[in-house]
Each structure stands twice: as C-alpha cells, then as structure tokens.
C-alpha cells in the first residue's frame, strides 16, 4: 500500500485529540477521542483491520504489519473526520517480565522539600541495573515510598519533607528487538508515537475502577496471540506477565479437530462455542462448511465445547500460576476481571471461576461520557479505549506537575520579595 503524508487537521485543535493504537495478533484497533475536560473524553471514531505479520504479539513480517496498521488508521480517520498525526501504542507479549527492585536518593535542596525532580531522579536510579543486552526497560512503577524510614506512603510524596527518599518499584522489561520492530512499523505509517504503554496497564484504565485496584484484583486480558495477566493492590500494579496461549490457539484446535478452514472455525466458535460443556442447555447439531465446497459436515455444540474447553482450561490454569506468582493471590478481594475478545465465548466466566476459585466478572470499557460510547462497550476494545484514558491521565499528571512548579516559583518569589522588603526597612533605619 502506498505511503501518504498526513496533513495537520484544520477542523480540530490537534492538542485535544488522543489516539490509541492496539496492535494485536489478530486485529488492529484504533480509537480516536477528543478531550472534553480533565476527566472526560468523546469517542470520535473507531478503526479496525485484520492483523497480519504478528505472532504472539511479536512482529514477524514488518511489511504486512505496517499495512494492517495503516488500514486501521485510515478507517479511523474516515470515521472520525480527524487526521491522525500521533498515537499511543500498546505493547504486550509473553516476553514481558516484571522485576521487583528498589532505589534510594538523598534530598539535596536547601528546604528539604521533595520535588518532582527528586521523584524523576529516584526512578532513574531504579533503572540502573544489570540486564541482558537484548532487554530494555519499558516502565518503572513505584509501589511504595519510604521517607527517612517512614513507610506506607503510596501516593506521590511531592511536597513532603525528608532527607532520604526510598522507593520499592516494579520494573517492566521487554525485548529491545520487539519494541523497535513495532515502533518502526507504526512510524512507517507517517504517525508519531506519543507513548508506548504496557497493554495490561492500558486495559486496566478502561475495565477496572479505583476501588477494585485498591482492595486487590487480577485482570486477565485474553487476546488473539497472548493472554496478559495484571495484578493490582493498593491502587498500583503489583505484578504482570504474559502467556503465549490465547484465542488463536482455540481456533486452531477447532481447525485441526474438525478439518475445516480457519474462517469457518472462527465463525462457529463465536456463534456456537462454549468454554464449558456443562453450560450447554440445548445440545443441538451444527452444520459446518467443508473445505473447498465439499459436502457440509455435521457436529454438535458439545463436541465443539470439548475442543474449546480443553484450551481455555490451559489459559486459566497458567493464569492461576501467574496470579500465585504475584504473592498476593489471597489478598484479591475484588476477585478476577476477564476481558479481551477471548472472554466473549459463552461459559468463559463460569470456567474461570471453577479453575481460579474466586469471583470472576467480565470487563467492559466503562466511565465514558460522550461520543461513540455504545460502539466501544465491548471487551475487544478494552486496550484501545484504555490507551486513550492512559494518555489523558499522563497529560493531566504533566499539567499538575507544571502547576506545582509554577506555584513553587510564585512562593519563592513571594518569600524573596518579603525578605527584600525587610532588608529595605533595616536599611532605612
């Protein structure tokens, strides 16, 4: 597909536009939104395209991946009437790792008040660690701050007094080559990258609320190529991991077992599939289209369900292991939230509850106020919508930091002015 240069959009303030780009193994999803205020957005348009050139979240054919991304972007531009110039990109895959670490710095300003610059220095200090040459840091997520030995500080300590600042952090790492390959595919479509976000973190913004994150919740995002697990407690990400079993393998199992095409396997999975045989109320026969126009085949819902259940069990059993690896499995009082396209198979919630041994809910993007709300109230849009909400939060945080710095500067000028006035009084005596 020929490349095209993108024009600046004249019909909208470009700074008000946020775009989320979910590059999945089976589909590319683009969400275009306009900022209404610091808490609300309008969904202006959606772009979807089949994804080619990826395997389990990793780019294996850059040309095909770029073409898929471009197709989704162009559809989103057409639907929204907005020219897309930059995007927030989601990244996932079974190569993602979560490492627990810590860092410590001294507060060296004269008033010993912790500033945003100190937090940035603390994060940079945490990044100083030995890693394989093929691995890079995607994100550093503070878990808890400790000021002069006082722990239990979970909010940002900016403005607090201290001499020594420590942080317990989770460091998210990924393969350099995978991140670079994906970035090149995106920028080859004539768009800039605003941010690269871990997909489980993005999805959590759209399907989890703050209460769930505080009391403890695990989220399982079942995509096409990978299933991503994220565990939250006290409002922060405590653990994340990816497993290389997801919706594609379920479809492949149906192809192999019934000897049908991938397209037909995907169709019957969505229309007649159950993740749990016991959830079938009416076990009826299904007519299945054969390969190359041969005589149609007959099977039943229960046979299809047995094929699906075997692979879905693998997904939840491996997810259970990762949740246990978080070391806080017994503290997840909000249970588990499942999302992503793979969560839509009937009976998935019930199977997950049986294997995980806790309450399970379906995660649908919520909290949106305007625009195409109904169109994105589906688990397949969890990451795309989440990327937009994550970008909005990041922009709000940057604005707050700017305001803090301005206020600090005003206070400094005021204090300087007072001292100058006092000095003038003394000089006049």
XYZ file of C-alpha atoms in Angstrom:
429
model
C 0.000 0.000 0.000
C 1.420 3.390 -0.940
C 2.544 5.701 1.832
C 0.840 9.031 2.288
C 1.896 12.172 4.097
C -0.580 13.268 6.735
C -1.839 16.833 6.912
C -2.389 18.758 10.083
C -6.072 18.598 10.904
C -7.605 22.024 10.404
C -11.064 21.162 11.719
C -9.998 20.387 15.276
C -7.475 21.501 17.858
C -4.779 18.865 17.472
C -3.820 19.122 21.157
C -7.326 17.982 22.112
C -7.092 14.749 20.083
C -5.862 11.472 21.623
C -5.464 8.280 19.609
C -4.963 4.764 20.977
C -3.427 2.103 18.720
C -3.911 -1.520 19.829
C -1.701 -3.733 17.650
C -2.993 -7.233 18.325
C -2.093 -10.576 16.807
C -5.498 -10.982 15.136
C -6.787 -7.412 14.855
C -5.594 -3.795 14.786
C -7.829 -1.362 16.655
C -7.608 2.449 16.573
C -9.642 4.654 18.915
C -9.841 8.407 18.217
C -11.014 10.648 21.076
C -11.310 14.337 21.876
C -10.609 15.685 25.369
C -13.686 17.351 26.931
C -12.072 18.110 30.284
C -9.510 16.504 32.584
C -11.843 13.598 33.363
C -13.874 13.097 30.200
C -13.385 12.293 26.530
C -15.617 11.915 23.486
C -15.017 8.862 21.279
C -14.950 10.317 17.751
C -14.117 7.283 15.646
C -13.031 3.657 15.511
C -10.815 1.893 13.009
C -10.412 -1.885 12.771
C -8.441 -4.089 10.419
C -7.327 -7.737 10.396
C -3.798 -8.071 11.742
C -1.135 -9.754 9.637
C 2.564 -10.180 10.275
C 2.463 -10.799 14.038
C 2.900 -13.990 16.048
C 2.081 -13.980 19.763
C 2.439 -10.217 19.904
C 5.791 -10.124 18.088
C 6.300 -8.622 14.632
C 7.466 -11.349 12.217
C 6.617 -9.585 8.935
C 7.074 -5.785 9.210
C 5.576 -5.018 5.784
C 2.330 -6.864 6.487
C 2.119 -5.378 9.991
C 2.594 -1.835 8.624
C -0.110 -2.397 6.012
C -2.524 -3.633 8.692
C -1.811 -0.638 10.933
C -2.222 1.783 8.027
C -5.592 0.243 7.073
C -6.931 0.644 10.632
C -5.638 4.230 10.899
C -7.209 5.220 7.579
C -10.573 3.749 8.608
C -10.387 5.631 11.926
C -9.592 8.875 10.082
C -12.564 8.338 7.787
C -14.937 7.571 10.657
C -13.780 10.414 12.907
C -13.059 13.129 10.334
C -9.713 13.673 12.074
C -6.246 13.443 10.517
C -4.189 11.240 12.841
C -0.672 12.541 13.452
C 0.363 10.698 16.631
C -0.729 7.657 18.646
C -0.270 5.917 21.974
C 0.776 2.331 21.232
C 0.056 -0.731 23.339
C 2.703 -3.415 23.737
C 2.318 -6.928 25.095
C 3.665 -10.419 24.642
C 4.940 -13.403 26.563
C 8.432 -11.804 26.601
C 7.265 -9.119 29.073
C 8.789 -9.528 32.549
C 8.135 -7.873 35.923
C 11.137 -7.397 38.265
C 10.879 -6.143 41.851
C 13.584 -3.689 42.862
C 14.250 -0.607 44.988
C 16.178 2.651 44.876
C 17.270 5.373 47.287
C 18.379 9.007 46.950
C 19.167 11.949 49.189
C 17.136 15.180 49.057
C 19.735 17.852 48.361
C 17.696 21.066 48.050
C 18.013 23.637 50.836
C 14.472 23.365 52.233
C 14.433 19.509 52.101
C 11.045 19.563 50.386
C 10.626 16.638 47.970
C 10.107 17.909 44.434
C 9.026 16.276 41.176
C 12.662 16.362 40.047
C 13.549 14.157 43.029
C 10.940 11.570 42.005
C 12.374 11.558 38.464
C 15.880 11.092 39.902
C 14.624 8.232 42.094
C 13.107 6.486 39.052
C 16.312 6.928 37.050
C 18.268 5.444 39.958
C 15.974 2.389 39.894
C 16.800 1.845 36.213
C 20.481 1.317 36.988
C 20.629 -2.460 36.994
C 22.277 -5.256 35.046
C 20.128 -6.673 32.272
C 20.743 -8.864 29.215
C 21.790 -6.868 26.151
C 18.585 -7.841 24.311
C 16.329 -6.478 27.083
C 15.145 -2.945 27.778
C 13.047 -1.238 30.445
C 9.511 -0.385 29.345
C 8.281 1.173 32.580
C 9.151 1.689 36.242
C 6.105 1.569 38.536
C 6.566 2.790 42.138
C 4.869 0.520 44.668
C 5.614 2.331 47.904
C 7.693 5.299 49.073
C 9.727 5.452 52.263
C 10.815 8.838 53.688
C 13.503 8.788 56.409
C 12.429 5.277 57.394
C 8.677 6.044 57.419
C 6.977 3.565 55.071
C 3.408 3.043 53.895
C 3.392 6.053 51.553
C 1.549 5.012 48.380
C 0.747 8.414 46.873
C 3.373 10.694 45.350
C 5.423 12.314 48.157
C 5.929 15.602 46.272
C 5.671 18.468 48.784
C 6.602 16.329 51.807
C 9.690 16.985 53.955
C 12.554 14.496 54.026
C 16.292 13.905 53.911
C 16.305 10.390 52.442
C 13.770 9.086 49.907
C 13.379 5.409 49.009
C 11.042 3.563 46.659
C 10.040 -0.030 46.141
C 9.371 -0.426 42.412
C 8.283 -2.906 39.780
C 10.419 -2.734 36.649
C 8.693 -3.897 33.464
C 11.087 -5.182 30.807
C 10.753 -6.400 27.226
C 12.854 -7.407 24.241
C 14.614 -4.498 22.515
C 14.082 -6.003 19.066
C 10.338 -6.500 19.581
C 9.780 -2.938 20.786
C 11.923 -1.477 17.989
C 10.190 -3.575 15.319
C 6.746 -2.469 16.471
C 7.828 1.188 16.722
C 9.211 1.143 13.163
C 6.003 -0.385 11.824
C 3.980 2.412 13.449
C 6.208 5.305 12.369
C 6.361 3.917 8.816
C 2.654 4.836 8.627
C 3.574 8.546 8.932
C 2.462 8.926 12.543
C 4.478 9.817 15.623
C 4.425 7.821 18.859
C 3.215 9.730 21.927
C 3.782 6.850 24.306
C 4.380 3.092 24.444
C 2.208 1.531 27.130
C 2.062 -1.964 28.526
C -1.302 -3.284 27.315
C -2.471 -4.749 30.656
C -1.935 -1.318 32.249
C -3.879 0.316 29.413
C -6.763 -2.162 29.639
C -6.968 -1.659 33.393
C -7.857 2.013 32.870
C -10.981 1.057 30.932
C -12.267 -2.054 32.735
C -11.167 -1.637 36.381
C -12.198 1.056 38.843
C -10.036 2.542 41.565
C -11.816 0.616 44.332
C -11.014 -2.723 42.686
C -7.368 -1.727 42.288
C -7.157 -0.693 45.936
C -8.737 -3.793 47.503
C -6.962 -6.178 45.126
C -7.925 -7.533 41.725
C -6.417 -9.658 38.944
C -7.173 -8.876 35.311
C -6.822 -11.460 32.527
C -6.893 -9.980 29.019
C -7.425 -12.842 26.548
C -6.342 -11.626 23.140
C -5.670 -13.418 19.892
C -1.990 -14.265 20.313
C -1.325 -13.780 24.038
C -3.182 -13.639 27.324
C -1.951 -10.904 29.652
C -2.251 -11.004 33.431
C -2.072 -7.936 35.661
C -2.470 -7.931 39.450
C -3.334 -4.734 41.353
C -3.339 -3.913 45.052
C -3.404 -0.605 46.932
C -4.036 1.183 43.680
C -0.842 0.110 41.888
C 0.291 -2.665 39.556
C 1.917 -5.364 41.677
C 2.627 -7.992 39.043
C 2.241 -8.601 35.330
C 3.004 -11.473 32.952
C 2.051 -12.744 29.520
C 1.360 -16.295 28.358
C 1.517 -17.476 24.759
C -1.889 -19.179 24.741
C -4.969 -17.257 23.618
C -7.865 -17.122 21.167
C -5.850 -18.115 18.091
C -4.919 -21.477 19.565
C -8.560 -22.170 20.394
C -9.436 -21.537 16.743
C -6.505 -23.678 15.552
C -7.689 -26.567 17.751
C -11.113 -26.414 16.094
C -9.457 -26.395 12.648
C -7.398 -29.482 13.484
C -10.170 -31.408 15.211
C -12.902 -30.812 12.630
C -10.804 -30.425 9.492
C -12.301 -27.088 8.466
C -10.972 -23.686 7.401
C -9.768 -21.105 9.904
C -12.523 -18.697 8.854
C -15.210 -21.319 9.447
C -13.625 -22.349 12.773
C -13.693 -18.734 13.959
C -17.324 -18.389 12.892
C -18.635 -21.432 14.743
C -16.519 -20.567 17.793
C -18.270 -17.201 18.039
C -21.775 -18.385 17.127
C -21.980 -21.776 18.850
C -18.923 -22.027 21.081
C -18.977 -22.707 24.818
C -15.968 -22.718 27.113
C -17.675 -25.220 29.403
C -19.688 -28.238 28.264
C -21.924 -28.153 31.346
C -23.171 -24.665 30.379
C -24.899 -26.002 27.229
C -28.654 -26.112 27.773
C -29.631 -27.384 24.342
C -27.074 -29.657 22.677
C -28.024 -29.360 19.023
C -26.267 -30.296 15.808
C -24.256 -27.712 13.839
C -23.748 -27.649 10.094
C -20.122 -26.856 9.297
C -18.866 -25.740 5.903
C -16.239 -28.113 4.497
C -13.036 -27.107 2.765
C -13.265 -26.408 -0.997
C -17.001 -26.794 -1.240
C -17.217 -30.442 -0.210
C -20.320 -31.900 1.431
C -21.050 -29.911 4.648
C -20.083 -31.627 7.890
C -22.204 -32.168 10.979
C -21.054 -31.822 14.545
C -22.643 -30.817 17.826
C -22.315 -27.991 20.349
C -20.985 -30.405 22.968
C -18.180 -31.692 20.715
C -17.221 -28.108 19.851
C -17.327 -27.198 23.544
C -14.974 -30.045 24.496
C -12.412 -28.739 21.987
C -12.727 -25.173 23.280
C -12.792 -26.104 26.961
C -9.511 -28.008 26.810
C -7.591 -24.948 25.570
C -9.449 -22.423 27.749
C -8.575 -24.568 30.749
C -4.896 -24.218 29.791
C -5.267 -20.426 29.707
C -6.833 -20.205 33.170
C -4.554 -22.814 34.750
C -1.482 -20.895 33.546
C -3.120 -17.638 34.634
C -3.676 -19.142 38.095
C 0.056 -19.913 38.326
C 0.937 -16.312 37.396
C -1.553 -14.936 39.915
C 0.078 -17.119 42.576
C 3.471 -15.780 41.473
C 2.262 -12.302 42.414
C 2.425 -13.498 46.063
C -0.813 -11.666 46.903
C -3.355 -14.127 45.469
C -5.121 -14.371 48.841
C -5.483 -10.574 49.053
C -7.509 -10.135 45.844
C -10.806 -9.191 47.479
C -12.293 -7.939 44.184
C -11.573 -11.279 42.513
C -10.736 -11.501 38.816
C -11.848 -9.479 35.794
C -11.583 -11.124 32.362
C -11.560 -9.041 29.185
C -10.386 -9.116 25.572
C -12.002 -10.889 22.621
C -11.327 -14.342 24.090
C -13.524 -13.574 27.095
C -16.647 -13.406 24.897
C -17.014 -17.192 24.436
C -20.088 -18.283 26.361
C -19.293 -20.042 29.624
C -15.838 -18.445 29.952
C -16.747 -16.679 33.210
C -18.043 -19.903 34.746
C -14.968 -21.899 33.694
C -12.661 -19.211 35.080
C -14.484 -19.239 38.434
C -14.185 -23.020 38.672
C -10.432 -23.050 37.929
C -9.375 -19.854 39.745
C -11.583 -20.424 42.778
C -12.732 -16.831 43.095
C -15.353 -14.421 41.805
C -14.934 -13.541 38.115
C -16.519 -10.620 36.226
C -16.470 -9.588 32.572
C -14.521 -6.381 31.911
C -16.221 -3.902 29.560
C -14.925 -0.358 28.917
C -16.880 1.995 31.197
C -16.733 5.535 32.535
C -17.051 7.173 29.118
C -19.351 10.202 28.836
C -19.745 11.095 25.167
C -19.351 10.130 21.542
C -19.480 6.529 20.325
C -19.974 5.071 23.800
C -22.180 2.136 22.859
C -19.876 1.185 19.988
C -16.890 0.597 22.309
C -18.745 -1.124 25.175
C -17.169 -4.439 24.251
C -14.156 -6.307 25.720
C -12.402 -6.276 22.320
C -11.972 -2.500 22.718
C -10.609 -2.670 26.285
C -6.992 -1.959 25.294
C -7.776 0.672 22.657
C -10.011 2.686 24.985
C -7.561 2.127 27.838
C -4.703 3.600 25.794
C -6.723 6.794 25.295
C -7.588 7.013 29.010
C -3.964 6.323 29.994
C -2.791 9.149 27.722
C -5.384 11.502 29.246
C -4.119 10.658 32.750
C -0.495 11.211 31.690
C -1.351 14.615 30.220
C -3.242 15.565 33.407
C -0.270 14.497 35.541
C 2.078 16.643 33.438
C -0.287 19.616 33.838
C -0.377 19.126 37.616
C 3.424 18.970 37.746
C 3.582 22.205 35.766
C 1.141 23.859 38.198
C 3.154 22.626 41.196
C 6.321 24.100 39.694
C 4.567 27.410 38.934
C 3.180 27.619 42.492
C 6.592 26.798 43.929
C 8.127 29.556 41.828
C 5.436 32.039 42.960
C 6.039 31.125 46.618
C 9.768 31.539 46.114
C 9.294 34.973 44.532
C 6.910 35.993 47.320
C 9.367 34.954 50.035
C 12.199 36.714 48.213
C 10.053 39.846 47.973
C 9.283 39.731 51.708
C 12.962 39.402 52.608
C 13.793 42.267 50.241
C 11.166 44.462 51.907
C 12.526 43.599 55.391
C 16.035 44.402 54.243
C 14.817 47.751 52.885
C 13.254 48.552 56.245
C 16.532 47.851 58.030
C 18.422 49.978 55.512
C 16.064 52.904 56.178
C 16.629 52.792 59.955
